[in-house]
JSON list of C-alpha atoms and ligand atoms in Angstrom, two decimals:
[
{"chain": "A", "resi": 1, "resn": "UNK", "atom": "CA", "xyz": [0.00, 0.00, 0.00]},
{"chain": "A", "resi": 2, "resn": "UNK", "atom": "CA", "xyz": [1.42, 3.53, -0.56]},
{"chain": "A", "resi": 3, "resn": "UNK", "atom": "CA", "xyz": [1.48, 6.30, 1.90]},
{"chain": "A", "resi": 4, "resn": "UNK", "atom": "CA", "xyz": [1.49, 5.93, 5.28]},
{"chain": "A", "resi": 5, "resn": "UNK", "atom": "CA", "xyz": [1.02, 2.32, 5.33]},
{"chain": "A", "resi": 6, "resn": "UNK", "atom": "CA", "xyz": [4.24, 1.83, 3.85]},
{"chain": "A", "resi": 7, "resn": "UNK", "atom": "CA", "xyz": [6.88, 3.85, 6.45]},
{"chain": "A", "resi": 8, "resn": "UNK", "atom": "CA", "xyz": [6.80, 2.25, 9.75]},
{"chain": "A", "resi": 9, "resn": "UNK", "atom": "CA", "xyz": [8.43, 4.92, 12.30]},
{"chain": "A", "resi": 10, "resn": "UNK", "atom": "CA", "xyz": [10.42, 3.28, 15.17]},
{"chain": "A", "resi": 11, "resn": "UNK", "atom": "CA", "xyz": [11.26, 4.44, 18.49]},
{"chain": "A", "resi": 12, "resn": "UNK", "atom": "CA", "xyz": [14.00, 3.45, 20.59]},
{"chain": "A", "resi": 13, "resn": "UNK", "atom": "CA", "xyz": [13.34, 4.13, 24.39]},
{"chain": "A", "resi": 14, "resn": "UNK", "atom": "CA", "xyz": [15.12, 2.79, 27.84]},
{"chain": "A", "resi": 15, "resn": "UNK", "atom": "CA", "xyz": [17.60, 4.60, 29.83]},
{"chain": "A", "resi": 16, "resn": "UNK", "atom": "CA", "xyz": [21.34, 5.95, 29.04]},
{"chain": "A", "resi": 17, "resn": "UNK", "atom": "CA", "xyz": [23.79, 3.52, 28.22]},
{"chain": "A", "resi": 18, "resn": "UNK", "atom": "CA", "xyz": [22.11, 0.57, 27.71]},
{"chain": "A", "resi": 19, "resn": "UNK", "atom": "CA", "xyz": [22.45, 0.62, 23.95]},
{"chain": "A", "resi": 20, "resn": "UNK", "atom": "CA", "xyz": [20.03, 2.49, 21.74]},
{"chain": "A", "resi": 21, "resn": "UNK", "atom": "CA", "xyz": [22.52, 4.28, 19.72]},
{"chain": "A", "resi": 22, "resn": "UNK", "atom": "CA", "xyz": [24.38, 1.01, 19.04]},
{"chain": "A", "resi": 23, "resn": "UNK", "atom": "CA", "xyz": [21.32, -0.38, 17.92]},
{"chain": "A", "resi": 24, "resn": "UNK", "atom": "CA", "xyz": [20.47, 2.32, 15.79]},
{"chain": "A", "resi": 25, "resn": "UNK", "atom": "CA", "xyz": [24.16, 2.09, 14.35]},
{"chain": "A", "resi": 26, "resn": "UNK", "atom": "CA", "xyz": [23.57, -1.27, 13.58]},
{"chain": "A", "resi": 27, "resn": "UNK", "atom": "CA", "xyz": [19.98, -0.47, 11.77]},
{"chain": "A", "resi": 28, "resn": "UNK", "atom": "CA", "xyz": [21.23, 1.98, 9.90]},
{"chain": "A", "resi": 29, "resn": "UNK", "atom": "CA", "xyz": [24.65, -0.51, 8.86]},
{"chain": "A", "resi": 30, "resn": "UNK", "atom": "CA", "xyz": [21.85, -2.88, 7.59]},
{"chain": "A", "resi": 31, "resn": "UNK", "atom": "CA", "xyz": [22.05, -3.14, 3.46]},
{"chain": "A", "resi": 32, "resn": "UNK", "atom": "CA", "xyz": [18.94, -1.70, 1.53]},
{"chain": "A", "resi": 33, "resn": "UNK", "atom": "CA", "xyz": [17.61, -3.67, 0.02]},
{"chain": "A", "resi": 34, "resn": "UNK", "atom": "CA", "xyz": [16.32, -1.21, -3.15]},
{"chain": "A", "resi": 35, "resn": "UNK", "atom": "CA", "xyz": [19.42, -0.20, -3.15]},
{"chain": "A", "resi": 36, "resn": "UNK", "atom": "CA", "xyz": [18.55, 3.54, -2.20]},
{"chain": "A", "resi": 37, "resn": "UNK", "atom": "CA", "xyz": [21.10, 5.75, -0.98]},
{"chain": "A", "resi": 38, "resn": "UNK", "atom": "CA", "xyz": [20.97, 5.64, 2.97]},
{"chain": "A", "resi": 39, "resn": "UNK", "atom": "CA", "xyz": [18.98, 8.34, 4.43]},
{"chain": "A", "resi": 40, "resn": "UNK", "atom": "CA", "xyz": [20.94, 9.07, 7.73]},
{"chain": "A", "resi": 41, "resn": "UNK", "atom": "CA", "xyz": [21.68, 11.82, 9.81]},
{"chain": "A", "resi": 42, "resn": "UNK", "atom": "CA", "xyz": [22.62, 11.64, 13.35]},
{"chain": "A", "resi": 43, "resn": "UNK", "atom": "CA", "xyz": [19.62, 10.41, 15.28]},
{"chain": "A", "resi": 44, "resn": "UNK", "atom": "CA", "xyz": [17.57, 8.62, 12.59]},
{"chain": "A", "resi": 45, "resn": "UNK", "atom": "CA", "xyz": [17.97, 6.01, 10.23]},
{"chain": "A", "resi": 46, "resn": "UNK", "atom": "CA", "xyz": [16.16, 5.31, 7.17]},
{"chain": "A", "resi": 47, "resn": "UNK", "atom": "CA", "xyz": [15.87, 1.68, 5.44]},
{"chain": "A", "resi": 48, "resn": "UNK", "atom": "CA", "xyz": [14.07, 0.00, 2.34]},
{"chain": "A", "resi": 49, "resn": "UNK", "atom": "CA", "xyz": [13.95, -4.03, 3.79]},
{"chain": "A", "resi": 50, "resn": "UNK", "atom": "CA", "xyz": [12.18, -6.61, 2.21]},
{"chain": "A", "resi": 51, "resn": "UNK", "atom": "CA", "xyz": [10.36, -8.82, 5.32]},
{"chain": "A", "resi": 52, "resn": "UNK", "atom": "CA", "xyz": [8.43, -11.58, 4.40]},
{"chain": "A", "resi": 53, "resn": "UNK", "atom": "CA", "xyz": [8.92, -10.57, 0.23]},
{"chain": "A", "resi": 54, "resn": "UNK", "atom": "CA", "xyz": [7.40, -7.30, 1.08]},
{"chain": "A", "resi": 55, "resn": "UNK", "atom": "CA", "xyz": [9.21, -4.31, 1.01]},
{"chain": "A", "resi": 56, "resn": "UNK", "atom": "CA", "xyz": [8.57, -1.35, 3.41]},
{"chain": "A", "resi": 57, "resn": "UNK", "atom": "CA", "xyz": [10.29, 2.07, 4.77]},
{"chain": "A", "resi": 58, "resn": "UNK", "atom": "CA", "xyz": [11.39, 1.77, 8.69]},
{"chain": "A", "resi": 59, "resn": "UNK", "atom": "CA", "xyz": [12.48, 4.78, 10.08]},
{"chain": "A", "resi": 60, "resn": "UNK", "atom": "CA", "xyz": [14.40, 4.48, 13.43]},
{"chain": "A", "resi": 61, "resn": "UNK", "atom": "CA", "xyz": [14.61, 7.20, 15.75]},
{"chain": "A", "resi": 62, "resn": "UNK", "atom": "CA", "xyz": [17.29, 7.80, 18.87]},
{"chain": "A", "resi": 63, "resn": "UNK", "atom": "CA", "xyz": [15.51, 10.75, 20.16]},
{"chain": "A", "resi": 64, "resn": "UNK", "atom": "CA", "xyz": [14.49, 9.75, 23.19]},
{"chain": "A", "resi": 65, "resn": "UNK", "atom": "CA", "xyz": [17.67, 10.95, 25.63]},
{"chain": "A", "resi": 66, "resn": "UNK", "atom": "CA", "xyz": [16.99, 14.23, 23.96]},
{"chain": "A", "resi": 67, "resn": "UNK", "atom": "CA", "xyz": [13.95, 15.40, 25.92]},
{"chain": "A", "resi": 68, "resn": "UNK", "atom": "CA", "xyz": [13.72, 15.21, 29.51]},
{"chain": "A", "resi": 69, "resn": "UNK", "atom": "CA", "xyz": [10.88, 12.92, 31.39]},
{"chain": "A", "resi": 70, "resn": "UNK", "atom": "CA", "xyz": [7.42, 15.17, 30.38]},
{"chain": "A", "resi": 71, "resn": "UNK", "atom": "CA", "xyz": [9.26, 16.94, 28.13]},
{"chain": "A", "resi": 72, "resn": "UNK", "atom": "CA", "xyz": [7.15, 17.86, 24.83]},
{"chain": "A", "resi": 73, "resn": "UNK", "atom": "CA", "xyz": [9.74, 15.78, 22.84]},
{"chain": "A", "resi": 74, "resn": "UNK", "atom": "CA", "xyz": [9.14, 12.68, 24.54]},
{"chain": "A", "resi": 75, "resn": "UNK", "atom": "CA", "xyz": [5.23, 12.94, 24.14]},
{"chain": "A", "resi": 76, "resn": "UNK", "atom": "CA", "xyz": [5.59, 13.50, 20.99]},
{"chain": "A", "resi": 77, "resn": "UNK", "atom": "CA", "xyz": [8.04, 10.17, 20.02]},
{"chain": "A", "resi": 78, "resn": "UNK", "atom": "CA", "xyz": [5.37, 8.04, 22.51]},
{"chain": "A", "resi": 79, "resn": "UNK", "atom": "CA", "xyz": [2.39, 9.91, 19.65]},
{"chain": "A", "resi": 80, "resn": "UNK", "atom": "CA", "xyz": [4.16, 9.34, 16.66]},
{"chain": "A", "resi": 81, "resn": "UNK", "atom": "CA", "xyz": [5.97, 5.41, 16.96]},
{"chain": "A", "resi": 82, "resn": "UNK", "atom": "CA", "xyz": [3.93, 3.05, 14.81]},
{"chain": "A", "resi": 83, "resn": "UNK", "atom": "CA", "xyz": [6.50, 0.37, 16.93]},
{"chain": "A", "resi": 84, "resn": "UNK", "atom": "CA", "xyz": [8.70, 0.98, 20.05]},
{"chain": "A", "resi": 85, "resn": "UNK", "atom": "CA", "xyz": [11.62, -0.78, 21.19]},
{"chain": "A", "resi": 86, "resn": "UNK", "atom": "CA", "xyz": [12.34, -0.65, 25.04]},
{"chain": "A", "resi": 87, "resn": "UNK", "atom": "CA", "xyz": [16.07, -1.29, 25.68]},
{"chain": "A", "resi": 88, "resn": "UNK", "atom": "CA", "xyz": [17.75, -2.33, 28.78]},
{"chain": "A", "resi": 89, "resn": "UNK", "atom": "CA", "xyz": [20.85, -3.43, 29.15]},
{"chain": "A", "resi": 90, "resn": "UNK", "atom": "CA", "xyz": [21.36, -7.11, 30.42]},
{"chain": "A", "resi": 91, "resn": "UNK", "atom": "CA", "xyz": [24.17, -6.15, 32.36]},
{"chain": "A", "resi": 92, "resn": "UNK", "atom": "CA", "xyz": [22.52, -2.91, 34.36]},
{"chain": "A", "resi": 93, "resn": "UNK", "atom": "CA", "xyz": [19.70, -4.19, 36.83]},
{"chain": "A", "resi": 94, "resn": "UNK", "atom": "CA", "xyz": [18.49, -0.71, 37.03]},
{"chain": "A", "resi": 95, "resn": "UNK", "atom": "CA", "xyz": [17.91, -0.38, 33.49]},
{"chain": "A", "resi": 96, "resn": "UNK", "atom": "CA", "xyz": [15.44, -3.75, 33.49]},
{"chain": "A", "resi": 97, "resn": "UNK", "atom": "CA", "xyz": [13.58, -2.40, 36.67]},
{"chain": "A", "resi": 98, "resn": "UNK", "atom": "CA", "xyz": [12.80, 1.29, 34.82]},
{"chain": "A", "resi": 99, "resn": "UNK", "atom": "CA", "xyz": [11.27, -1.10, 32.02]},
{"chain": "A", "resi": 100, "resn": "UNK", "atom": "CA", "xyz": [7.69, -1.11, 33.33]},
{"chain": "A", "resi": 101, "resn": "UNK", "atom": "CA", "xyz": [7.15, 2.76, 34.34]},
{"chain": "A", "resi": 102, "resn": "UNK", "atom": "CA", "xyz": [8.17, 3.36, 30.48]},
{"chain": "A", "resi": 103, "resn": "UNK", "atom": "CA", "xyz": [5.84, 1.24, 29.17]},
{"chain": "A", "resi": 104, "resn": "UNK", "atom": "CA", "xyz": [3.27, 2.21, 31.50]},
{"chain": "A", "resi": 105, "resn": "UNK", "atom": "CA", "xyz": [3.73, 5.62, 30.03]},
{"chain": "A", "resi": 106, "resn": "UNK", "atom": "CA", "xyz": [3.84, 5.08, 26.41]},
{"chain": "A", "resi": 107, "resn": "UNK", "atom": "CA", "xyz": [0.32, 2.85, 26.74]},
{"chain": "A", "resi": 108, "resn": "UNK", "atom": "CA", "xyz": [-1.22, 5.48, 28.95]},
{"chain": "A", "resi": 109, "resn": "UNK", "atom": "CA", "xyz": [-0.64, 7.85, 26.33]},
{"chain": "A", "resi": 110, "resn": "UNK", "atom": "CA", "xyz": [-2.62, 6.00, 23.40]},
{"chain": "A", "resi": 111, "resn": "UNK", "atom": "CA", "xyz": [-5.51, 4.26, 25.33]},
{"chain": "A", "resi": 112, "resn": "UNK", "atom": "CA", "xyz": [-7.04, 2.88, 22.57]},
{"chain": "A", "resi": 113, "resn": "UNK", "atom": "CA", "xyz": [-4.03, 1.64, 20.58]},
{"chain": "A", "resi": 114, "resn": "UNK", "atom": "CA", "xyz": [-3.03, -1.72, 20.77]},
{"chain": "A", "resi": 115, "resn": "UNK", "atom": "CA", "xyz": [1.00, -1.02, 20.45]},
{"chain": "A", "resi": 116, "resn": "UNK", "atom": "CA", "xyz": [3.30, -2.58, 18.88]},
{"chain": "A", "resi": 117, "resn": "UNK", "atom": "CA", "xyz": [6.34, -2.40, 21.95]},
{"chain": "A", "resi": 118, "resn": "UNK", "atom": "CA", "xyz": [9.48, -5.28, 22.26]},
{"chain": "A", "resi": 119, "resn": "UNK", "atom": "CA", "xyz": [11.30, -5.55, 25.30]},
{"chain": "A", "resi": 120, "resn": "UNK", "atom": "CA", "xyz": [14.93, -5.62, 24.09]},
{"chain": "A", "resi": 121, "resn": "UNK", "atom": "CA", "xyz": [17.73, -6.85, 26.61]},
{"chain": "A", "resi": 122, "resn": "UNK", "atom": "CA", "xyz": [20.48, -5.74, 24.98]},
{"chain": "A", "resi": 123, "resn": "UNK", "atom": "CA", "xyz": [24.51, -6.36, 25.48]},
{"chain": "A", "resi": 124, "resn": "UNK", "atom": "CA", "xyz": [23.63, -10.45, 25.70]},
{"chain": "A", "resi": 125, "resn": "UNK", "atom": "CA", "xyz": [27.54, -10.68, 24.57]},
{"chain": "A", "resi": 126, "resn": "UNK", "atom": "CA", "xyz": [28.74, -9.59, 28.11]},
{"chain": "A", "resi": 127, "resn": "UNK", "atom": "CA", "xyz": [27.89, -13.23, 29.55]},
{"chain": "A", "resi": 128, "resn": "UNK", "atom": "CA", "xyz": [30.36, -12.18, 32.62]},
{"chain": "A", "resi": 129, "resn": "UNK", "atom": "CA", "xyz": [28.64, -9.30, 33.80]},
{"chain": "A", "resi": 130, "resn": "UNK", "atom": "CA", "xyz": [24.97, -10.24, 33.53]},
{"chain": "A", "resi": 131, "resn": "UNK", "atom": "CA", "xyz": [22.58, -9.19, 35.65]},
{"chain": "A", "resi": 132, "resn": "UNK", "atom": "CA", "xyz": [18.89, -9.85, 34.49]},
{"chain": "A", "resi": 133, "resn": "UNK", "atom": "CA", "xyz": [18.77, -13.42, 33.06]},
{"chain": "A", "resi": 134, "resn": "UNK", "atom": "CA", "xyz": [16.86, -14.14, 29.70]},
{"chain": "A", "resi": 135, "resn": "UNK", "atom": "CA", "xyz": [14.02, -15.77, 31.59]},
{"chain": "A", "resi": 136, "resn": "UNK", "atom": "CA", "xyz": [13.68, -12.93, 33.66]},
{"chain": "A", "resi": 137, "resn": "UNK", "atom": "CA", "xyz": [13.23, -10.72, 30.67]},
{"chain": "A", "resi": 138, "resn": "UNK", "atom": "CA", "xyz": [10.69, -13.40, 29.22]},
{"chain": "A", "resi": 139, "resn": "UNK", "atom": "CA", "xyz": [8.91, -13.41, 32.46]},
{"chain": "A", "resi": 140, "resn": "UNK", "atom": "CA", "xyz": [8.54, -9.23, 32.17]},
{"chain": "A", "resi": 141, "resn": "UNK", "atom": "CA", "xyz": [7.22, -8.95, 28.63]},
{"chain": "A", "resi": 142, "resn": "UNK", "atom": "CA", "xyz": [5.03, -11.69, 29.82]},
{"chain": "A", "resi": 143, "resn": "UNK", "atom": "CA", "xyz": [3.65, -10.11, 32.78]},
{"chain": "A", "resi": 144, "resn": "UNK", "atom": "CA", "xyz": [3.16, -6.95, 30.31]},
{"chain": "A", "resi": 145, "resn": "UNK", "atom": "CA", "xyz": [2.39, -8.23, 27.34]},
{"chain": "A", "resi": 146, "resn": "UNK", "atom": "CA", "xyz": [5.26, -7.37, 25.43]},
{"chain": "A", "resi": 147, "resn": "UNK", "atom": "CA", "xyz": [7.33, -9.20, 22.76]},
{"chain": "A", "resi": 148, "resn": "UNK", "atom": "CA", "xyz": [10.86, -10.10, 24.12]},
{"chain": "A", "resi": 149, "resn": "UNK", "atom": "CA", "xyz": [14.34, -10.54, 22.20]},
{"chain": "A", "resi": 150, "resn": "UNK", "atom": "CA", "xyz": [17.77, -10.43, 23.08]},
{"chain": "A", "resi": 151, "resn": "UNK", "atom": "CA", "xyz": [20.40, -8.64, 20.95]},
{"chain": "A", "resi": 152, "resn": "UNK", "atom": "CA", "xyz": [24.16, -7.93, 20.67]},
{"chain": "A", "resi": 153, "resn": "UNK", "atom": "CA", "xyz": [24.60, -4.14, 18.77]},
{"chain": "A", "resi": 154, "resn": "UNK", "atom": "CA", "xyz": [28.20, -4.86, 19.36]},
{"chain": "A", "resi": 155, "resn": "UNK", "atom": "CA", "xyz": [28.35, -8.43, 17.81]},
{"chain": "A", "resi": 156, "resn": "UNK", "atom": "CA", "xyz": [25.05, -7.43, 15.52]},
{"chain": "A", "resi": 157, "resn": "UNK", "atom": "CA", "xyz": [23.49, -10.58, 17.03]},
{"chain": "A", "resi": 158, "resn": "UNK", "atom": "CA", "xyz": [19.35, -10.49, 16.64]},
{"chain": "A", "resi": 159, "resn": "UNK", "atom": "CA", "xyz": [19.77, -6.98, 15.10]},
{"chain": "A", "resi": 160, "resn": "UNK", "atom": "CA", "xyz": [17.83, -7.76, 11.55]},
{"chain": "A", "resi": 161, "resn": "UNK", "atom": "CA", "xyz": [15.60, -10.03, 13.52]},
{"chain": "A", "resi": 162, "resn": "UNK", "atom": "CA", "xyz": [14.56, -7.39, 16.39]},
{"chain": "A", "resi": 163, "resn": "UNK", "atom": "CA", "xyz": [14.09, -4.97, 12.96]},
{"chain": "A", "resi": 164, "resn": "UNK", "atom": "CA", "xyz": [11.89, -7.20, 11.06]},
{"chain": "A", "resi": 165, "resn": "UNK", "atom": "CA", "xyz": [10.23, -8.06, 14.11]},
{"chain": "A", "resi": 166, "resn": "UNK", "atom": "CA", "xyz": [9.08, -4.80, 14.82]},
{"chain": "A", "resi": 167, "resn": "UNK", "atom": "CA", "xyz": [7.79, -4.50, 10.91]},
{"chain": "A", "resi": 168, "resn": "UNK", "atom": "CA", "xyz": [5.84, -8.12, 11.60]},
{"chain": "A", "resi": 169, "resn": "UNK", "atom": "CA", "xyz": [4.08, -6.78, 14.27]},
{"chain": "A", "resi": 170, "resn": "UNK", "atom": "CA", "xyz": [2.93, -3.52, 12.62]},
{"chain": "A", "resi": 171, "resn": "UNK", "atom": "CA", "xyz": [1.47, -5.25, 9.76]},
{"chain": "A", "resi": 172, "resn": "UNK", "atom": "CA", "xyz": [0.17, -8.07, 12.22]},
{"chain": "A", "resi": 173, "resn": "UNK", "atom": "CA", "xyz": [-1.98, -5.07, 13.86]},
{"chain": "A", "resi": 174, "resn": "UNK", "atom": "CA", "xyz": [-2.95, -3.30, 10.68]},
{"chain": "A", "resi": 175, "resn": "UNK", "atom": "CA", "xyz": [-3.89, -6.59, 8.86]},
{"chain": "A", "resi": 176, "resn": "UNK", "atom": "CA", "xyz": [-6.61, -6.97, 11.60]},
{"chain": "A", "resi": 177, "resn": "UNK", "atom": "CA", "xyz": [-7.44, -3.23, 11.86]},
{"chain": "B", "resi": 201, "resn": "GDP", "atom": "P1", "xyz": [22.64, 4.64, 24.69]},
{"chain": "B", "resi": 201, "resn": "GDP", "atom": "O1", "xyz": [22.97, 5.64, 25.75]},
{"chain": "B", "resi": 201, "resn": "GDP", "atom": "O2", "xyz": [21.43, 3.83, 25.08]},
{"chain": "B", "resi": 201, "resn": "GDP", "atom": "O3", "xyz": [22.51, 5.23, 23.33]},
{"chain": "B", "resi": 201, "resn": "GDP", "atom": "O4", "xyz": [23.84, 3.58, 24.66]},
{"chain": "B", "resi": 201, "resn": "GDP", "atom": "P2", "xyz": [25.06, 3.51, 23.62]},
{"chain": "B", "resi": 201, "resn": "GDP", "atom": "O5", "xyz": [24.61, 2.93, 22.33]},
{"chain": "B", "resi": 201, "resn": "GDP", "atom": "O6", "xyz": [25.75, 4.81, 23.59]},
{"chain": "B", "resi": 201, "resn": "GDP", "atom": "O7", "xyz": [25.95, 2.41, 24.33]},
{"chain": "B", "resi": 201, "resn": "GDP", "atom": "C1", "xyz": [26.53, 2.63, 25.62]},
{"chain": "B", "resi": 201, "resn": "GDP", "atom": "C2", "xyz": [27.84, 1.84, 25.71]},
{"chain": "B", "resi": 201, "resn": "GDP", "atom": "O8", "xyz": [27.55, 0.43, 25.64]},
{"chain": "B", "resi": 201, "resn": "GDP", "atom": "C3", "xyz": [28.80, 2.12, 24.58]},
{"chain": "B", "resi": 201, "resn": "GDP", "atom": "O9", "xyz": [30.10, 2.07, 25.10]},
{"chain": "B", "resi": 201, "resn": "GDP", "atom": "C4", "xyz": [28.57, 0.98, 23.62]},
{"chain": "B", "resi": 201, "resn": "GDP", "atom": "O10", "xyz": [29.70, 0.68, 22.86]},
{"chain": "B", "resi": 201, "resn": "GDP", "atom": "C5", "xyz": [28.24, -0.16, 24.57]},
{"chain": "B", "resi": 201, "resn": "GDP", "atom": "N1", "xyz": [27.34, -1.15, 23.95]},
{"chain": "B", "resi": 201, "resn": "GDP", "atom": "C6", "xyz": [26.17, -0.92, 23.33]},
{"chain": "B", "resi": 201, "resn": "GDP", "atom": "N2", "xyz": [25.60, -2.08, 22.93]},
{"chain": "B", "resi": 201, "resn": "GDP", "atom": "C7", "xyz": [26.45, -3.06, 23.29]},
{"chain": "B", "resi": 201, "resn": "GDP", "atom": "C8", "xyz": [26.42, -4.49, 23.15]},
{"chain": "B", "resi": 201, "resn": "GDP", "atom": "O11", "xyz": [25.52, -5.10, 22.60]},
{"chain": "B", "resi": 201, "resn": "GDP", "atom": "N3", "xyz": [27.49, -5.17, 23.69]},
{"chain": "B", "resi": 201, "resn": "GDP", "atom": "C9", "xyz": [28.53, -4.54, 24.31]},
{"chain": "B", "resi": 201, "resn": "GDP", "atom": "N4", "xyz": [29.51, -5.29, 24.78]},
{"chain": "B", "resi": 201, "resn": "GDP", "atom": "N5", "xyz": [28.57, -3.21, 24.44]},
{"chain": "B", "resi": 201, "resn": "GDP", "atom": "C10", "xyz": [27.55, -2.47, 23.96]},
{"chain": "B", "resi": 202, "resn": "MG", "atom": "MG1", "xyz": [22.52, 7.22, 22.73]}
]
C-alpha cells in the first residue's frame, strides 16, 4: 500500500547507556535492500527491507535521551511510533527495573491503541557481567504483554531479527485493523 502504510516509524526508548545508539548504528549498517542511498543523519535512520517478500520504509529514531521525562519531545516520540523498542541493558539491573514505568507511560498515552512495543535486553555478549537473566526478561514482557528478544549491537546478534520483528508486528496489527 502507498502512503502511510508503507513507512513504519520506530522508536527506541530505555535509559542511558544501555544501547540504543548502538542499535540504531547497527539499523542503519543494515544493506537496503532497493538499493537507495541511505537516508541518515545523526539520530535517525532510514531503510528499504524486504520482510516476508514485502518491502517497506522503517524509520528508526534515537531521540528519546533528547527530551527530559514530560518533556514535549518525549510525548511527541510516545504519539508518533507506529513500533517501540524498550532497551535495557542485560548487564545494568536498574535499566530492566525502569522497564515497566516506560511502558506504563507510552500505553497510557494512546488508550485505545493496541501497540506494537518489544522488550529488548540488549549487550547479551557480556555473559560475565549479567545481571537480568533471559528468563527474567521473558517473564517481564510476559507479565506486560510485550514481545521479548535479546540482541548484541556490538556483535550485531538479533539486530535484523529485532528490525523485522518490529515490521511483523505492525502489519500483524494493521492486517486486523
Ligand atoms: P545509549 O545511551 O542507550 O545510546 O547507549 P550507547 O549505544 O551509547 O551504548 C553505551 C555503551 O555500551 C557504549 O560504550 C557501547 O559501545 C556499549 N554497547 C552498546 N551495545 C552493546 C552491546 O551489545 N554489547 C557490548 N559489549 N557493548 C555495547
Ligand atoms: Mg545514545
Amino acid at each position: 500500500p502507498a502512503g502511510r502504510g508503507g513507512v513504519f516509524k520506530v522508536m527506541l526508548l530505555g535509559e542511558s547507556g544501555v544501547g540504543k545508539s548502538a542499535l540504531a548504528g547497527a539499523f542503519g549498517g543494515l544493506q537496503d535492500d532497493n538499493a537507495h542511498e541511505p537516508e541518515n543523519t545523526e539520530d535517525t535512520y532510514e531503510r528499504h527491507i524486504i520482510v516476508d517478500k514485502e518491502e517497506v520504509t522503517l524509520v528508526v529514531y534515537d531521540i528519546w535521551e533528547q527530551g527530559e521525562a514530560g518533556s514535549w519531545l518525549r510525548e511527541h516520540c510516545l504519539q508518533t511510533g507506529d513500533a517501540f523498542l524498550i532497551v535495557f541493558s542485560v548487564t545494568d539491573r536498574r535499566s530492566f527495573s525502569r522497564v515497566p514505568e516506560t511502558l506504563l507511560r507510552l500505553r497510557a498515552g494512546r488508550p485505545h491503541h493496541d501497540l506494537p512495543i518489544i522488550l529488548v535486553g540488549n549487550k547479551s555478549d557480556l555473559a560475565w557481567s549479567r545481571e537480568v537473566s533471559l528468563e527474567e526478561g521473558r517473564h517481564l514482557a510476559g507479565m506486560l504483554s510485550c514481545k521479548h528478544i535479546e540482541t548484541s549491537a556490538a556483535l550485531h546478534h538479533n539486530t535484523r531479527e529485532l528490525f523485522e520483528g518490529a515490521v511483523r508486528q505492525i502489519r500483524l496489527r494493521r492486517s486486523r485493523a
